[in-house]
Coordinates of C-alpha atoms and ligand atoms in Angstrom, one line a residue:
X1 CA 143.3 31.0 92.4
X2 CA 140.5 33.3 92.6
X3 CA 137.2 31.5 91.1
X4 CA 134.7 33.8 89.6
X5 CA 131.8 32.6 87.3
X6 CA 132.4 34.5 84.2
X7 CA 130.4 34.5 81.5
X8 CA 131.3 37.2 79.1
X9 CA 129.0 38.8 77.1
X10 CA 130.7 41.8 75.4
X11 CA 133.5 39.8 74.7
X12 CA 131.5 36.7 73.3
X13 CA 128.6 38.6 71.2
X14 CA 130.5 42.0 70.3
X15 CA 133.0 41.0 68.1
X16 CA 134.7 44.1 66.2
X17 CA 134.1 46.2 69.6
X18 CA 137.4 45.5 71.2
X19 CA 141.2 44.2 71.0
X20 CA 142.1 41.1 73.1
X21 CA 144.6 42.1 75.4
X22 CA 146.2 41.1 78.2
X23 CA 147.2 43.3 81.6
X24 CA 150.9 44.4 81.9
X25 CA 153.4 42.4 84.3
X26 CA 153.9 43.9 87.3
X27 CA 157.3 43.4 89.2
X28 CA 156.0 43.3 92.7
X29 CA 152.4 43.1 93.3
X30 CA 151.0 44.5 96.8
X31 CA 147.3 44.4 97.8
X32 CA 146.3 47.8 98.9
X33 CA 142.3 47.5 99.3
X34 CA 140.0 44.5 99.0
X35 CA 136.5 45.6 99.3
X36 CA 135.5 42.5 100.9
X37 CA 131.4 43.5 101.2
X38 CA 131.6 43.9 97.3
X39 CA 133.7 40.7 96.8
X40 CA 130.9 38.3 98.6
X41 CA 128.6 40.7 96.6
X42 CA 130.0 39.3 93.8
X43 CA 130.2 35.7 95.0
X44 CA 134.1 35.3 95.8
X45 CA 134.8 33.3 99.0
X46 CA 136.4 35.0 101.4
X47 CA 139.5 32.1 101.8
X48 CA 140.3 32.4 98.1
X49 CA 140.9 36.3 98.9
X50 CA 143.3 34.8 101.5
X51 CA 145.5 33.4 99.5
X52 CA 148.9 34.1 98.5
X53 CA 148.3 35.1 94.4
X54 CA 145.5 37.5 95.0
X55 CA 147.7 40.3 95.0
X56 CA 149.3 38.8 91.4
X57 CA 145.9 38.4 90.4
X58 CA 144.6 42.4 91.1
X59 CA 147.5 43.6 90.2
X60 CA 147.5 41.8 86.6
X61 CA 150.1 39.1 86.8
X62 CA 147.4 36.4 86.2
X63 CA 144.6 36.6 84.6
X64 CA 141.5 34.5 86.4
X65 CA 140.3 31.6 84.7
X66 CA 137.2 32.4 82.4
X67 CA 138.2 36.0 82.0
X68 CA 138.4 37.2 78.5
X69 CA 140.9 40.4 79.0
X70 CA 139.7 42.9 75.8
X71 CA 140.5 46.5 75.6
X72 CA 136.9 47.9 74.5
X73 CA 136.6 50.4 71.6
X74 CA 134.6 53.6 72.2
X75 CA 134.8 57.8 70.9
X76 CA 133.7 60.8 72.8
X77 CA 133.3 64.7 73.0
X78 CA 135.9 66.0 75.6
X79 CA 135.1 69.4 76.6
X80 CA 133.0 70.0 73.5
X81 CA 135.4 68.6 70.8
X82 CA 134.7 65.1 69.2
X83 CA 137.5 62.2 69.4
X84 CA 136.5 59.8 67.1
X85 CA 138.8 57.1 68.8
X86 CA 139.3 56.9 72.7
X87 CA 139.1 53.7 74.2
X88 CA 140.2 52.0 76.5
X89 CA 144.1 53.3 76.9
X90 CA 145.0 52.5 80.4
X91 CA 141.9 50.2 81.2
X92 CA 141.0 46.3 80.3
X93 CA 137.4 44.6 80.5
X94 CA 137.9 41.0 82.2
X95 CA 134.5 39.9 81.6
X96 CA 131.3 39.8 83.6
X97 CA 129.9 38.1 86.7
X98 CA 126.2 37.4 87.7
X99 CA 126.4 38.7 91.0
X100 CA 124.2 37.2 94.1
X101 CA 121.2 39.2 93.4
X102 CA 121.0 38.5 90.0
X103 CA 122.8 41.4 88.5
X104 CA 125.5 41.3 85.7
X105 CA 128.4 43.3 86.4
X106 CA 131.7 44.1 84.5
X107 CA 134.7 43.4 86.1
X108 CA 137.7 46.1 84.6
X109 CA 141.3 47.0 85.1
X110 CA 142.5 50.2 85.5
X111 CA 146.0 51.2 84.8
X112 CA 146.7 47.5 83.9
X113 CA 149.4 49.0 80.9
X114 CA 149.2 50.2 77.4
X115 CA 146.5 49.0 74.8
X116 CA 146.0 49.7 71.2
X117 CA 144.1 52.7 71.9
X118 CA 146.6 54.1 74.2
X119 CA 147.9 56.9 71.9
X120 CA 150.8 59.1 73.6
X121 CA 149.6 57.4 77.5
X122 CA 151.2 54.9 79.5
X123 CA 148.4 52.6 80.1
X124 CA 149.7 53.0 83.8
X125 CA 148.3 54.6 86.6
X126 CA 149.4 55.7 90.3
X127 CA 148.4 55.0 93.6
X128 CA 147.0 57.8 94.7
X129 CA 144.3 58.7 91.9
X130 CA 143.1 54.3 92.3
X131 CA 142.3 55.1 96.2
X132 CA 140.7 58.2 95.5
X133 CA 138.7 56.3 93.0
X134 CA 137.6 53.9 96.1
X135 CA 136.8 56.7 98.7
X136 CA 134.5 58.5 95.8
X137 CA 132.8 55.3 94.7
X138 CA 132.2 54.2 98.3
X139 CA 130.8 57.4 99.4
X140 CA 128.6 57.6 96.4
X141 CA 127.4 53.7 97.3
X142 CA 126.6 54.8 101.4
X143 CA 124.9 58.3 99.8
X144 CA 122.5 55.6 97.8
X145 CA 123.9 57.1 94.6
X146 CA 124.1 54.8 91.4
X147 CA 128.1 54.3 91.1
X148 CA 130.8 52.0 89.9
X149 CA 133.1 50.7 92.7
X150 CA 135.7 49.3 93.8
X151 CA 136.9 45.6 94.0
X152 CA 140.3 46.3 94.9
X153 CA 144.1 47.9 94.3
X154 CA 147.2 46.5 93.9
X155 CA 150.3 48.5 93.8
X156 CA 152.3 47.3 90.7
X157 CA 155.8 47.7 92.6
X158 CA 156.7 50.2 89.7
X159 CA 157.3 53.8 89.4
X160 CA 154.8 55.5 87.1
X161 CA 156.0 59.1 85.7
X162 CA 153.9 62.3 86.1
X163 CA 155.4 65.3 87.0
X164 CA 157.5 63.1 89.5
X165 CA 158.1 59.2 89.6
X166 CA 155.1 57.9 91.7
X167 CA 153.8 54.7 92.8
X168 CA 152.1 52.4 90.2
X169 CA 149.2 50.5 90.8
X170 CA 145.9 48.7 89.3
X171 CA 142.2 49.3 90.1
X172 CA 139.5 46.4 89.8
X173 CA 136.4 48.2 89.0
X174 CA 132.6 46.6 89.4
X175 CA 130.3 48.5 86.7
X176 CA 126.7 47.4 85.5
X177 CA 128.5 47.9 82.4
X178 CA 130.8 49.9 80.7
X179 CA 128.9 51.1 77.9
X180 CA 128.9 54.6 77.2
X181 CA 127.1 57.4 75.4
X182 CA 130.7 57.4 73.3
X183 CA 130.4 53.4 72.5
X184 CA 127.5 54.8 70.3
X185 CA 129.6 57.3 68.9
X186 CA 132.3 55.2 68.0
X187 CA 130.5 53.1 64.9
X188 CA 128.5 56.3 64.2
X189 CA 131.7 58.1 63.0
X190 CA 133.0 55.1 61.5
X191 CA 129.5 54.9 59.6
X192 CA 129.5 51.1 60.9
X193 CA 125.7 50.9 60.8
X194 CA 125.5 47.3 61.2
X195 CA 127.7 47.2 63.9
X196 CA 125.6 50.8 65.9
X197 CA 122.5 48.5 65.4
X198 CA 124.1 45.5 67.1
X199 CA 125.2 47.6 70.2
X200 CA 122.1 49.1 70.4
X201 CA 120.5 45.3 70.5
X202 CA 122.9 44.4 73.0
X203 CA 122.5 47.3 75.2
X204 CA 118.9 47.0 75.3
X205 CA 119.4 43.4 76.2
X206 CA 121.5 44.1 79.0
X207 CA 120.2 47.2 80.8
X208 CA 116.3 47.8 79.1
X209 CA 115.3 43.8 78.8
X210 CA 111.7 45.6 78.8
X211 CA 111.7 47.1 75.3
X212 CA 113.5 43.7 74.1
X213 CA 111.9 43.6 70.6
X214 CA 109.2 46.3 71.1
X215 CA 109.1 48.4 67.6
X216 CA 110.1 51.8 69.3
X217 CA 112.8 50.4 71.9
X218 CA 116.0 52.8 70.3
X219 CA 114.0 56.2 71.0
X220 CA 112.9 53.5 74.1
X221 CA 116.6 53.2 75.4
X222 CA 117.0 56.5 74.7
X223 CA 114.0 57.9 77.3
X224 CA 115.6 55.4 79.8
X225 CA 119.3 56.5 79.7
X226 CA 117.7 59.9 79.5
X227 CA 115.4 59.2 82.9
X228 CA 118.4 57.2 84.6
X229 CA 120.5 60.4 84.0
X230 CA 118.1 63.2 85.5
X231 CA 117.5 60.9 88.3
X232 CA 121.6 60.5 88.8
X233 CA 122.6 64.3 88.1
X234 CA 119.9 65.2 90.6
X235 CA 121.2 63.2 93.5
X236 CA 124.9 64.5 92.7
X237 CA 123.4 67.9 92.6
X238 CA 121.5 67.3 96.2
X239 CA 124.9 66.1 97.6
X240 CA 127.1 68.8 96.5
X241 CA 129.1 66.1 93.6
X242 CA 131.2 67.7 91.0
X243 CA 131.8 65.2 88.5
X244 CA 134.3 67.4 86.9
X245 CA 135.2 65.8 83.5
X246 CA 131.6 64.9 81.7
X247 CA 133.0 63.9 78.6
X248 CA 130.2 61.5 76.4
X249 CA 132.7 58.7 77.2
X250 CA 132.5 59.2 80.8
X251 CA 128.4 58.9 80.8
X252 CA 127.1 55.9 81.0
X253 CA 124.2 54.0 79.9
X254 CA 123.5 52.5 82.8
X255 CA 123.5 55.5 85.3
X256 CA 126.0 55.0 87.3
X257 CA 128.9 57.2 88.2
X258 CA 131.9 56.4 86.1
X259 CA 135.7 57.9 86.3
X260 CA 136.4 59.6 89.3
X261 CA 139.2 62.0 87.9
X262 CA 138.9 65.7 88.3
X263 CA 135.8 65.1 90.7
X264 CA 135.5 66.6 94.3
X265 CA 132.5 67.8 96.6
X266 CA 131.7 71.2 97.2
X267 CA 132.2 73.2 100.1
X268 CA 131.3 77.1 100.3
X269 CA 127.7 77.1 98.2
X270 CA 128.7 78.1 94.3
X271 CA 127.3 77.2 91.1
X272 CA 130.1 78.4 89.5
X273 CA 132.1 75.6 91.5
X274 CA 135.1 73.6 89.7
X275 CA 138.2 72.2 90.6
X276 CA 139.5 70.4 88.0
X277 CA 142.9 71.7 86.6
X278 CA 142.2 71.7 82.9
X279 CA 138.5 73.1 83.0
X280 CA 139.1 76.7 82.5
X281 CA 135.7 77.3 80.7
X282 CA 134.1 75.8 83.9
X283 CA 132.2 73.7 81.3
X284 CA 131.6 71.1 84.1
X285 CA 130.8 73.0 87.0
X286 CA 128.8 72.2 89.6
X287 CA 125.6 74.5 88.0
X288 CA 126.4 73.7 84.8
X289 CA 125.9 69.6 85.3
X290 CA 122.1 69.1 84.6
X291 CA 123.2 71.6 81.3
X292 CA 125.3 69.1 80.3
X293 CA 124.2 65.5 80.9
X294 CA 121.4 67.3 78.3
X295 CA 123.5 68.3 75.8
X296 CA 125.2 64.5 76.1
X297 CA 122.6 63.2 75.8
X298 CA 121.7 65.0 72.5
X299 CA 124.6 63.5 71.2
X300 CA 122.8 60.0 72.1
X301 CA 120.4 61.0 69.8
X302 CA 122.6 61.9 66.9
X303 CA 124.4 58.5 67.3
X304 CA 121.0 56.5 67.4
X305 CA 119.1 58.4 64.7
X306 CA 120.3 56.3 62.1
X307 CA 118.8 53.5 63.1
X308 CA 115.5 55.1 63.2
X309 CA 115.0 56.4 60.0
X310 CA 116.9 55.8 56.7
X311 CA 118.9 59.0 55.4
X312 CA 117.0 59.1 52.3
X313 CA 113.9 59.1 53.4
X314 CA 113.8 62.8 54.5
X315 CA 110.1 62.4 55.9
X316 CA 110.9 59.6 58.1
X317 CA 114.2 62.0 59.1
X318 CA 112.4 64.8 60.1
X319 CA 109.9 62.8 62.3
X320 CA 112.8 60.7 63.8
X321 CA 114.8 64.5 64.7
X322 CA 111.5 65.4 65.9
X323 CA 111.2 62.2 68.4
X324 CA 114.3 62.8 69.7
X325 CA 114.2 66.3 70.4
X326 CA 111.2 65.7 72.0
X327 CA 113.4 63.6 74.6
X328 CA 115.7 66.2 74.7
X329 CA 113.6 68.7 75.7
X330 CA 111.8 67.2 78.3
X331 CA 115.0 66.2 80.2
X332 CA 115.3 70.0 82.0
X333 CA 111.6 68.5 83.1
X334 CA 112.3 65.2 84.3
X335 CA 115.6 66.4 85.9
X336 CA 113.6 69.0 87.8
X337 CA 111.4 66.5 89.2
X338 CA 113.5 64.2 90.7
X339 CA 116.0 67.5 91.8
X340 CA 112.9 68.6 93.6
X341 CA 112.0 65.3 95.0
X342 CA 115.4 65.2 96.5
X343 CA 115.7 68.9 98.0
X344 CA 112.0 68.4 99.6
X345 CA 113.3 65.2 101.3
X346 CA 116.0 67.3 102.5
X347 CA 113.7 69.7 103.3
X348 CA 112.0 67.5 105.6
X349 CA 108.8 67.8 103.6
X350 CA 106.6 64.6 103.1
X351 CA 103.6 65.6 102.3
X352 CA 103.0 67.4 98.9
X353 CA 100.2 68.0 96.9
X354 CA 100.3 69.7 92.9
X355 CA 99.3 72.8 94.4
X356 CA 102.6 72.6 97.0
X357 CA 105.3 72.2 94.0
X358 CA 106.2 75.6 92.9
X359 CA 106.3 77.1 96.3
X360 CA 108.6 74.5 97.5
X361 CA 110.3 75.1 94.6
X362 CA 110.9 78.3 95.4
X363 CA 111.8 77.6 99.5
X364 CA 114.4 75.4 98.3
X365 CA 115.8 77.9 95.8
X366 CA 115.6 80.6 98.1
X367 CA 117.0 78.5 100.7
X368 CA 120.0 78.1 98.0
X369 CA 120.5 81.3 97.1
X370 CA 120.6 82.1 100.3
X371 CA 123.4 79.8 101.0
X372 CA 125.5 81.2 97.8
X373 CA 125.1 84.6 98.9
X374 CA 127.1 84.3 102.3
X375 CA 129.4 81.8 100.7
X376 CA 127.9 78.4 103.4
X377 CA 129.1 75.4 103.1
X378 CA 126.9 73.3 101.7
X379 CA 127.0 70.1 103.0
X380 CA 126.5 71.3 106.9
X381 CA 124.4 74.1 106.0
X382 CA 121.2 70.6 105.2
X383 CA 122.7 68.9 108.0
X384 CA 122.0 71.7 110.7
X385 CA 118.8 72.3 109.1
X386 CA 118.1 69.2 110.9
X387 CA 119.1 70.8 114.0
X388 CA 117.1 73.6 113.3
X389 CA 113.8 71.1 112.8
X390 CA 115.0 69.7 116.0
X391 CA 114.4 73.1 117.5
X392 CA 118.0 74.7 117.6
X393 CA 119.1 77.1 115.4
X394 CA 121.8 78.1 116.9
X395 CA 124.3 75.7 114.9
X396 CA 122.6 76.8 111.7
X397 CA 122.7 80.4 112.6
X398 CA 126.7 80.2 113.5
X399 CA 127.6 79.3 109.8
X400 CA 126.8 82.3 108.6
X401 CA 128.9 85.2 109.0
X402 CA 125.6 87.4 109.1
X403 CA 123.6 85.2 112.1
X404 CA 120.8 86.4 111.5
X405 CA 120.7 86.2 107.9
X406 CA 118.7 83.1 107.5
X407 CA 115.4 84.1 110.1
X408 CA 113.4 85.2 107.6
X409 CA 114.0 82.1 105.4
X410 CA 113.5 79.4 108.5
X411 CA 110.2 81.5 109.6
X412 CA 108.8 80.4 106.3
X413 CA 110.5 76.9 106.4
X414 CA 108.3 76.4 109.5
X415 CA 105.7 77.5 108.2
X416 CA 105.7 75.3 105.2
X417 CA 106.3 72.0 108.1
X418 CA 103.6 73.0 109.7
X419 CA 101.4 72.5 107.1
X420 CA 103.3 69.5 105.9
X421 CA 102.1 67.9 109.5
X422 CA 99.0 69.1 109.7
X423 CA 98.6 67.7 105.7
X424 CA 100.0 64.3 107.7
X425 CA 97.6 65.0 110.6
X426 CA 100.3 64.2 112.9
X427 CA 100.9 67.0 114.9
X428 CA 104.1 68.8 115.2
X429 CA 106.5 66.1 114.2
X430 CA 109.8 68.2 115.3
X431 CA 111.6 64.6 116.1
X432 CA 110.2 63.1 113.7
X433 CA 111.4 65.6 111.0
X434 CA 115.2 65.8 112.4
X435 CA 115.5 62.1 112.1
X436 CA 114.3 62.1 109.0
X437 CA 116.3 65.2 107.8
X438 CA 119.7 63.1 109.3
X439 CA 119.2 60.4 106.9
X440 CA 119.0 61.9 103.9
X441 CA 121.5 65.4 104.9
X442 CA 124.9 63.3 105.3
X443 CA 127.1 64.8 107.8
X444 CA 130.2 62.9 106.3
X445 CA 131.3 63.8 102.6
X446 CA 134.8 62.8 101.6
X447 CA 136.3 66.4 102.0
X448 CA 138.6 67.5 99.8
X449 CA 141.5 68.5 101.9
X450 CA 140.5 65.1 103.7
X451 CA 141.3 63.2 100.6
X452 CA 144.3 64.4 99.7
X453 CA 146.1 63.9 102.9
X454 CA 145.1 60.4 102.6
X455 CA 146.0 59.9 99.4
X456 CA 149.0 61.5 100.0
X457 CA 149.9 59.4 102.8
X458 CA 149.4 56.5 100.9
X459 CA 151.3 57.7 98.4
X460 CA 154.4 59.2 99.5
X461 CA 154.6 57.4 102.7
X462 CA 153.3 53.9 102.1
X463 CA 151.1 55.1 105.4
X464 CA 147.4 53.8 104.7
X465 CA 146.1 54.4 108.2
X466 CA 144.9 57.9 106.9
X467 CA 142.9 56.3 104.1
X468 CA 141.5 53.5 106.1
X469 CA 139.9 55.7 108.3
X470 CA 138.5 58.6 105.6
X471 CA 137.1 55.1 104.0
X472 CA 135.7 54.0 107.3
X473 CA 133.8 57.6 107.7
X474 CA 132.7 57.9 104.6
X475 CA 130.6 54.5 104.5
X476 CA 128.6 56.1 107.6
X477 CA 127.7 59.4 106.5
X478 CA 124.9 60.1 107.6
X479 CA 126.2 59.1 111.3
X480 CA 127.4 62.1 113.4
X481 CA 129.9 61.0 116.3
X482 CA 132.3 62.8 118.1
X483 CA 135.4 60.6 116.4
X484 CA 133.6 61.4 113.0
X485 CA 133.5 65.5 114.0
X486 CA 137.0 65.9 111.8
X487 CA 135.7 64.6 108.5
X488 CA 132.8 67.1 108.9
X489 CA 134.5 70.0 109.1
X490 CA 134.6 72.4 105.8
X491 CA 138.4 73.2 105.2
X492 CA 139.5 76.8 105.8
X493 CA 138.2 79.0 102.7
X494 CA 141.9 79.5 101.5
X495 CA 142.3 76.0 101.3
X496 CA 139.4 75.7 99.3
X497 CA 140.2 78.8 96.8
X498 CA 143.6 76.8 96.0
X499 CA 142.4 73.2 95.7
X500 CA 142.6 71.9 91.9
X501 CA 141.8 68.3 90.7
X502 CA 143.7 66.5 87.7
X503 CA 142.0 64.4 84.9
X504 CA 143.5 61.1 84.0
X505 CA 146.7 61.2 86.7
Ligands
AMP1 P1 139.6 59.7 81.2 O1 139.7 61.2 81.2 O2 140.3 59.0 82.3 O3 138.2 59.3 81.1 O4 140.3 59.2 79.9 C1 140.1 59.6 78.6 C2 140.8 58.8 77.6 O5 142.2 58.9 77.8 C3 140.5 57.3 77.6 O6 140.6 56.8 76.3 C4 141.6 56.7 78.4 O7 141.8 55.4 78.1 C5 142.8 57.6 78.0 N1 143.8 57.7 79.0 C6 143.8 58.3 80.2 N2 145.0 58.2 80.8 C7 145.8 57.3 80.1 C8 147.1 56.8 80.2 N3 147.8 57.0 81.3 N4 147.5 56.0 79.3 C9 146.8 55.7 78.2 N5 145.5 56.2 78.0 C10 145.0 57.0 78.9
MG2 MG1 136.9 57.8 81.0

């Protein structure tokens, strides 16, 4: 049996937040995936994951000792409109683990069967959408990106129903928590204010132990979620990430990357980028991500302003409203930091001064724009910038249609490393440069038209050969080999124009 310390917090000190539940049966469990990095990680022996009932244990049959399976209450705005009661409908909390640096992580289900909170869904979810959900969250972790991950999947042995029968199966999901701007939400619409105050306490406990009992720690949490969240949005930004479904339920308050639905990486340069299916409005495209990680966390605010000021006491409101704007309005700031902090790493730039911000501001937006206008992919476009700092162009210049389009930009580009080396007083630091370019520009992003043929070997054809090696190139991206050269590639723009991502499958 597979031996993992629990010691469950939510469960044990949240009472009211959640149903006790316990997974669905499954008729014939198969282990798909073991993460077996993140399993010692987590403290689980390696011979344990041997043995015979793992499979029964990922896939629900039996629930590990010490787990506390609960179904966890929470609300959320999707695409604008409030849903006072989501929850977990398809997923189960089994409790948490110290890992073996310390950390407390949440152990989950994911398509373990219906809950309470299920509404018209199935609780159930397929293959292919779980292993998509481990190539995302294991390219995010190699990128150095703040995600949930992986543990493993087990097919279930039983058809799910979409459009088509497909195969079933269960996700075990690591997460620094799953608490969620819409947890807040939750007791706010419910006007539970005893209960909002006791989640914020917890929270604070668990991911801010710093402003334990400090007299301004809820406008406290809410500058760290807020810092957390420019710092994530900006790294998915540098790496081309669509998200593609950021509900309030699907940001966390921990920072990490959660729900890996709709979500795919961007090819050809476009703001106006989106994929997912039911996003006509493109309220979650690629430009429009910093936009709304802002306005979620606005509605942060407006969950944790009662706890700041009594209604009543319309002086203390207005200076509370005023505090929290004041967050608000400085996220644009503090994401635009740590955006430009990222794009002058890629840049190759290590030496800045005050004076040297707005200028690199503008090489990189220029550098952008540039990129948009001829429709580059962006992902190769950083990578054989490198190339370029290595002294050929050439493999920059052959992405454009127009090759000469980008000498103007790259004169100035040099210009700026230039001074950047002689700022360093290291001399031309070409090599130097390119090496560092390489391992922040990755080479290998989990493509689009790359995933789906894995998944849908997996899927259709019980084949995981296709997956195990996407998975395999995706924890090296920043390597560029000749047997890695296919998950590089950009897919042909008409592939592209057609692709389309689906929430919740
Ligand atoms: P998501 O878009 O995956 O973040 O899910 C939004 C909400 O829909 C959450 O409350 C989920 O639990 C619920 N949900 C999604 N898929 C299903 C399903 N197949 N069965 C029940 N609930 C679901
Ligand atoms: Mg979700």
């Amino acid at each position: 049996m597979l031996n993992l310390d629990f010691d469950n917090t939510y469960a044990r000190e949240l009472a009211g937040f959640y149903v006790a539940w316990k997974p669905a049966p499954a008729p014939a469990p198969r282990l798909l995936y073991l993460n077996a990095e993140l399993a010692a990680e987590l403290g689980l022996p390696t011979d344990a994951l041997a043995a015979p009932e793992t499979a029964d244990v990922f896939a629900g049959n039996r629930v590990p000792t010490g787990a506390e399976p609960l179904a966890q209450a929470y609300a959320g705005h999707q695409f604008g409109g409030f849903s006072p009661q989501l929850g977990d409908g398809r997923a189960l909390l089994l409790g948490e683990v110290i890992d073996r640096r310390g950390r407390r992580r949440d152990i989950a289900f994911k398509g373990s069967g219906r809950t309470p909170f299920s509404r018209g869904g199935d609780g159930k979810a397929a293959v292919g959408p779980m292993l998509r959900e481990v190539i995302i969250g294991e390219a995010m972790h190699a990128l150095g990106i703040p995600t949930t991950r992986a543990l493993a999947v087990a097919a279930t042995g039983e058809p799910v129903y979409r459009e088509a029968p497909l195969p079933g199966a269960v996700l075990t999901r690591v997460a620094a928590s799953h608490l969620r701007v819409g947890t807040f939400q939750f007791f706010v619409a419910r006007g539970e204010l005893d209960k909002l105050r006791q989640l914020a306490e917890y929270t604070i406990a668990r991911h801010d132990p710093d402003l334990v009992g400090a007299p301004d720690r809820v406008f406290g949490l809410l500058r760290a979620v807020a810092g957390r969240q420019a710092r994530l949005i900006a790294q998915w930004m540098n790496v081309g990430f669509i998200h593609g479904v950021m509900n309030t339920d699907n940001m966390t308050i921990s920072g990490e990357t959660i729900d890996f639905g709709p979500c795919a990486f961007m090819e050809a340069t476009d703001p106006a980028a989106v994929f997912s299916s039911i996003d006509h409005g493109g309220r979650y495209a690629y430009g429009n991500q910093p936009h709304v990680a802002r306005w979620n966390l606005a509605k942060l605010a407006e969950a944790l302003l009662p706890l700041v000021a009594d209604g009543d006491d319309k002086a203390a409101v207005d200076r509370a409203v005023a505090e929290a704007t004041a967050v608000i309005d400085a996220f644009p700031a503090q994401y635009d930091r740590a955006l430009r902090a990222g794009q002058r790493a890629k840049l190759g730039l290590g030496n800045a001064t005050p004076a040297d911000d707005d200028a690199d501001a503008a090489l990189a937006d220029d550098w952008l724009a540039l990129l948009q206008r001829e429709r580059v992919d962006f992902t190769l476009a950083w990578r054989r910038l490198a190339d370029a700092a290595a002294g050929d162009d050439a493999p920059l210049r052959a992405l454009f249609t127009d090759a000469a389009a980008p000498a103007a930009w790259l004169a100035r580009w040099r210009a700026r490393c230039a001074a950047d080396d002689a700022a360093a007083d290291r001399g031309p630091g070409a090599a130097d440069r390119a090496s560092r370019m390489r391992a922040v520009n990755p080479f290998v992003i989990p493509r689009n038209q790359r995933v789906e043929e894995a998944l849908d070997a997996a899927s259709a054809h019980g084949d995981l050969g296709p997956f195990e090696r996407l998975l395999a190139a995706v924890r090296r991206p920043f390597d560029e080999t000749p047997e890695l050269a296919r998950y590089g590639e950009p897919a042909p723009a008409a592939v592209t124009a057609r692709y389309q991502t689906f929430c919740g499958t």
